[in-house]
One Martini backbone bead per residue (centre of mass of N, CA, C, O) as a GRO file, in nm:
protein
  227
    1MET     BB    1   2.748  -2.024  -0.828
    2GLU     BB    2   2.506  -2.209  -0.716
    3LYS     BB    3   2.345  -2.472  -0.814
    4LEU     BB    4   2.055  -2.619  -0.901
    5GLY     BB    5   1.843  -2.858  -0.821
    6LYS     BB    6   1.657  -3.105  -0.978
    7GLY     BB    7   1.409  -3.132  -0.750
    8GLU     BB    8   1.327  -2.850  -0.801
    9ASN     BB    9   1.159  -2.553  -0.839
   10LEU     BB   10   1.320  -2.379  -1.067
   11SER     BB   11   1.168  -2.115  -1.130
   12GLU     BB   12   1.143  -2.025  -0.830
   13ARG     BB   13   1.448  -2.030  -0.768
   14VAL     BB   14   1.528  -1.825  -0.977
   15LEU     BB   15   1.358  -1.597  -0.865
   16GLU     BB   16   1.502  -1.583  -0.591
   17ARG     BB   17   1.784  -1.517  -0.708
   18ILE     BB   18   1.705  -1.255  -0.846
   19GLN     BB   19   1.604  -1.111  -0.593
   20LYS     BB   20   1.876  -1.120  -0.446
   21SER     BB   21   2.030  -0.959  -0.663
   22ILE     BB   22   1.867  -0.704  -0.623
   23LEU     BB   23   1.926  -0.663  -0.319
   24ASN     BB   24   2.253  -0.673  -0.385
   25ARG     BB   25   2.294  -0.494  -0.654
   26GLU     BB   26   2.350  -0.666  -0.921
   27TYR     BB   27   2.071  -0.564  -1.008
   28LEU     BB   28   1.958  -0.274  -1.170
   29PRO     BB   29   1.765  -0.027  -1.223
   30GLY     BB   30   1.725  -0.014  -1.581
   31GLU     BB   31   1.863  -0.276  -1.640
   32LEU     BB   32   1.998  -0.536  -1.803
   33LEU     BB   33   1.957  -0.853  -1.815
   34PRO     BB   34   2.058  -1.135  -1.852
   35SER     BB   35   2.053  -1.377  -2.047
   36GLU     BB   36   1.923  -1.682  -2.077
   37LYS     BB   37   2.195  -1.821  -2.122
   38GLU     BB   38   2.349  -1.699  -1.881
   39MET     BB   39   2.153  -1.796  -1.660
   40ALA     BB   40   2.161  -2.097  -1.721
   41GLU     BB   41   2.465  -2.120  -1.655
   42THR     BB   42   2.464  -2.004  -1.367
   43PHE     BB   43   2.220  -2.210  -1.254
   44GLY     BB   44   2.194  -2.491  -1.409
   45VAL     BB   45   1.961  -2.449  -1.630
   46GLY     BB   46   1.708  -2.415  -1.827
   47LYS     BB   47   1.553  -2.185  -2.027
   48SER     BB   48   1.260  -2.239  -1.930
   49SER     BB   49   1.307  -2.150  -1.633
   50ILE     BB   50   1.389  -1.864  -1.698
   51ARG     BB   51   1.135  -1.781  -1.851
   52GLU     BB   52   0.936  -1.822  -1.616
   53ALA     BB   53   1.069  -1.621  -1.419
   54ILE     BB   54   1.037  -1.371  -1.602
   55LYS     BB   55   0.730  -1.379  -1.614
   56MET     BB   56   0.690  -1.327  -1.313
   57LEU     BB   57   0.824  -1.049  -1.312
   58GLN     BB   58   0.620  -0.924  -1.512
   59VAL     BB   59   0.360  -0.970  -1.346
   60LEU     BB   60   0.481  -0.797  -1.098
   61GLY     BB   61   0.639  -0.542  -1.239
   62ILE     BB   62   0.972  -0.568  -1.245
   63ALA     BB   63   0.967  -0.644  -1.553
   64GLU     BB   64   1.072  -0.574  -1.903
   65SER     BB   65   1.033  -0.602  -2.249
   66ALA     BB   66   1.251  -0.550  -2.538
   67GLN     BB   67   1.259  -0.565  -2.854
   68GLY     BB   68   1.585  -0.678  -2.930
   69LYS     BB   69   1.718  -0.649  -2.619
   70GLY     BB   70   1.533  -0.749  -2.365
   71THR     BB   71   1.549  -0.745  -2.005
   72PHE     BB   72   1.423  -0.519  -1.769
   73LEU     BB   73   1.444  -0.333  -1.500
   74ARG     BB   74   1.252  -0.155  -1.322
   75GLU     BB   75   1.242   0.156  -1.152
   76ALA     BB   76   0.932   0.091  -1.102
   77VAL     BB   77   0.651  -0.027  -0.942
   78GLY     BB   78   0.347  -0.136  -0.942
   79PRO     BB   79   0.058  -0.230  -0.765
   80GLN     BB   80   0.072  -0.543  -0.848
   81ILE     BB   81   0.282  -0.637  -0.633
   82LEU     BB   82   0.039  -0.646  -0.399
   83ARG     BB   83  -0.188  -0.843  -0.481
   84PRO     BB   84  -0.123  -1.112  -0.337
   85LEU     BB   85  -0.150  -0.985  -0.054
   86LEU     BB   86  -0.441  -0.894  -0.077
   87TYR     BB   87  -0.564  -1.176  -0.123
   88ASP     BB   88  -0.458  -1.298   0.136
   89LEU     BB   89  -0.608  -1.103   0.328
   90MET     BB   90  -0.897  -1.172   0.227
   91LEU     BB   91  -0.860  -1.493   0.316
   92GLN     BB   92  -0.853  -1.436   0.596
   93GLN     BB   93  -0.961  -1.553   0.926
   94SER     BB   94  -1.061  -1.281   1.045
   95THR     BB   95  -1.139  -1.039   1.260
   96ALA     BB   96  -1.259  -0.737   1.326
   97HIS     BB   97  -1.042  -0.663   1.539
   98GLU     BB   98  -0.790  -0.725   1.365
   99LEU     BB   99  -0.844  -0.518   1.140
  100TYR     BB  100  -0.860  -0.273   1.324
  101GLU     BB  101  -0.576  -0.296   1.447
  102PHE     BB  102  -0.418  -0.276   1.186
  103ARG     BB  103  -0.516   0.007   1.098
  104LEU     BB  104  -0.455   0.166   1.355
  105MET     BB  105  -0.152   0.122   1.371
  106PHE     BB  106  -0.085   0.245   1.092
  107ASP     BB  107  -0.223   0.523   1.108
  108VAL     BB  108  -0.072   0.636   1.349
  109ALA     BB  109   0.216   0.613   1.235
  110TYR     BB  110   0.181   0.789   0.969
  111HIS     BB  111   0.076   1.051   1.104
  112TYR     BB  112   0.329   1.123   1.254
  113LEU     BB  113   0.514   1.152   1.004
  114ALA     BB  114   0.343   1.356   0.845
  115ALA     BB  115   0.350   1.586   1.058
  116GLU     BB  116   0.663   1.615   1.036
  117LYS     BB  117   0.676   1.653   0.695
  118ALA     BB  118   0.492   1.873   0.635
  119THR     BB  119   0.394   2.098   0.408
  120GLU     BB  120   0.231   2.366   0.294
  121GLY     BB  121   0.111   2.214   0.055
  122ASP     BB  122  -0.011   1.980   0.214
  123LYS     BB  123  -0.195   2.151   0.396
  124ARG     BB  124  -0.359   2.282   0.173
  125LEU     BB  125  -0.469   2.016   0.051
  126ALA     BB  126  -0.602   1.906   0.309
  127ARG     BB  127  -0.805   2.138   0.340
  128GLN     BB  128  -0.945   2.092   0.072
  129ARG     BB  129  -1.034   1.794   0.117
  130PHE     BB  130  -1.193   1.851   0.374
  131ALA     BB  131  -1.398   2.052   0.258
  132GLU     BB  132  -1.524   1.845   0.063
  133TYR     BB  133  -1.608   1.642   0.277
  134LYS     BB  134  -1.785   1.833   0.455
  135SER     BB  135  -1.984   1.921   0.237
  136LEU     BB  136  -2.107   1.641   0.187
  137PHE     BB  137  -2.194   1.587   0.474
  138GLU     BB  138  -2.391   1.839   0.501
  139MET     BB  139  -2.561   1.715   0.236
  140ASN     BB  140  -2.591   1.402   0.266
  141LEU     BB  141  -2.355   1.273   0.106
  142PRO     BB  142  -2.130   1.092  -0.025
  143VAL     BB  143  -1.788   1.038   0.143
  144ALA     BB  144  -1.573   0.818   0.084
  145GLU     BB  145  -1.391   0.944  -0.139
  146ALA     BB  146  -1.319   1.203   0.025
  147ASP     BB  147  -1.193   1.058   0.263
  148ILE     BB  148  -0.966   0.916   0.107
  149ALA     BB  149  -0.838   1.173  -0.017
  150PHE     BB  150  -0.753   1.293   0.254
  151HIS     BB  151  -0.568   1.052   0.349
  152LYS     BB  152  -0.372   1.056   0.105
  153VAL     BB  153  -0.232   1.319   0.167
  154ILE     BB  154  -0.106   1.219   0.433
  155LEU     BB  155   0.037   0.970   0.330
  156GLU     BB  156   0.216   1.123   0.109
  157ALA     BB  157   0.366   1.306   0.329
  158THR     BB  158   0.583   1.088   0.411
  159ARG     BB  159   0.774   1.012   0.167
  160ASN     BB  160   0.724   0.686   0.169
  161PRO     BB  161   0.696   0.424  -0.042
  162PHE     BB  162   0.626   0.198   0.157
  163ILE     BB  163   0.394   0.337   0.308
  164VAL     BB  164   0.217   0.410   0.066
  165LYS     BB  165   0.171   0.122  -0.048
  166VAL     BB  166   0.049  -0.001   0.209
  167GLY     BB  167  -0.176   0.208   0.245
  168MET     BB  168  -0.320   0.145  -0.025
  169LEU     BB  169  -0.378  -0.148   0.046
  170ILE     BB  170  -0.557  -0.092   0.293
  171MET     BB  171  -0.769   0.075   0.145
  172GLU     BB  172  -0.854  -0.154  -0.044
  173LEU     BB  173  -0.934  -0.357   0.178
  174CYS     BB  174  -1.146  -0.128   0.312
  175ASP     BB  175  -1.346  -0.020   0.094
  176PRO     BB  176  -1.625  -0.158   0.161
  177TYR     BB  177  -1.640   0.001   0.440
  178PHE     BB  178  -1.633   0.285   0.335
  179GLN     BB  179  -1.895   0.265   0.166
  180GLY     BB  180  -2.077   0.206   0.421
  181SER     BB  181  -2.047   0.503   0.549
  182ASP     BB  182  -2.269   0.655   0.379
  183ALA     BB  183  -2.507   0.557   0.588
  184ILE     BB  184  -2.315   0.712   0.807
  185HIS     BB  185  -2.371   1.015   0.987
  186ASP     BB  186  -2.106   1.140   1.196
  187GLU     BB  187  -2.012   1.396   1.400
  188LYS     BB  188  -1.769   1.273   1.547
  189VAL     BB  189  -1.606   1.194   1.298
  190MET     BB  190  -1.578   1.480   1.188
  191ARG     BB  191  -1.428   1.601   1.432
  192CYS     BB  192  -1.184   1.407   1.413
  193HIS     BB  193  -1.095   1.498   1.132
  194GLU     BB  194  -1.044   1.789   1.216
  195GLU     BB  195  -0.823   1.713   1.418
  196ILE     BB  196  -0.632   1.581   1.217
  197LEU     BB  197  -0.584   1.834   1.053
  198ASP     BB  198  -0.462   2.000   1.286
  199ILE     BB  199  -0.226   1.812   1.344
  200PHE     BB  200  -0.100   1.823   1.060
  201CYS     BB  201  -0.064   2.148   1.058
  202THR     BB  202   0.088   2.177   1.355
  203GLY     BB  203   0.230   1.901   1.490
  204ASN     BB  204   0.028   1.828   1.727
  205THR     BB  205   0.022   1.484   1.868
  206ALA     BB  206  -0.112   1.438   2.153
  207ASN     BB  207  -0.421   1.336   2.022
  208LEU     BB  208  -0.403   1.129   1.786
  209GLU     BB  209  -0.516   0.850   1.870
  210ASN     BB  210  -0.801   0.949   1.946
  211ALA     BB  211  -0.871   1.066   1.669
  212ILE     BB  212  -0.845   0.805   1.510
  213LYS     BB  213  -1.051   0.639   1.667
  214GLY     BB  214  -1.291   0.829   1.611
  215SER     BB  215  -1.269   0.812   1.290
  216MET     BB  216  -1.317   0.473   1.320
  217SER     BB  217  -1.605   0.408   1.435
  218THR     BB  218  -1.760   0.339   1.176
  219PHE     BB  219  -1.576   0.116   1.077
  220LYS     BB  220  -1.621  -0.064   1.327
  221THR     BB  221  -1.926  -0.099   1.299
  222ILE     BB  222  -1.923  -0.235   1.020
  223LEU     BB  223  -1.743  -0.473   1.088
  224ASN     BB  224  -1.934  -0.597   1.312
  225LYS     BB  225  -2.164  -0.657   1.102
  226VAL     BB  226  -2.006  -0.842   0.897
  227TYR     BB  227  -1.859  -1.056   1.105
   0.00000   0.00000   0.00000
């Protein structure tokens, strides 16, 4: 394996090499990583650079240390892996329309997949979450949390960990605007959510994009006020 150059940011380059090794399946989930000494010899760097790279992996939730044993790759990573991306998105000088486009594109795509994969259990849970959402709406009570819970059922029905994690990231990014929707009770939005439920349960996606757009009209209104 090629040694790392002296003028480079060595710990970051070591991290990149470890990540490539994970992608290439040289290091497998749940397995012990090579020791600091072995990695230092492999990459031609000091142990301190290896140690810093391992700390970065731990912060990202990719690796964990076991006292007296060494450092293992985790078999699954926690949501902290997406934190840097979330902060980057928060800092983007985007317009309301760009954020709306981003969420619309993603929501339409995952709803298609969810409708295709939905089980009877998924449909039953979606009906339950929608009933809770609608009940709060009819009592003129805050609905944001119930709205998110309803959409999470559909998101998780995709059974695709990549889609679920990115979807949860988008929900977190949009959370302040979801909370703002509690002040706006819109009958059209509720009807569109009911249509989304029907699409999810029947698998008939003919009018999906229009239903998603209608369900996001309050979100779009709040975005335009904030930006």
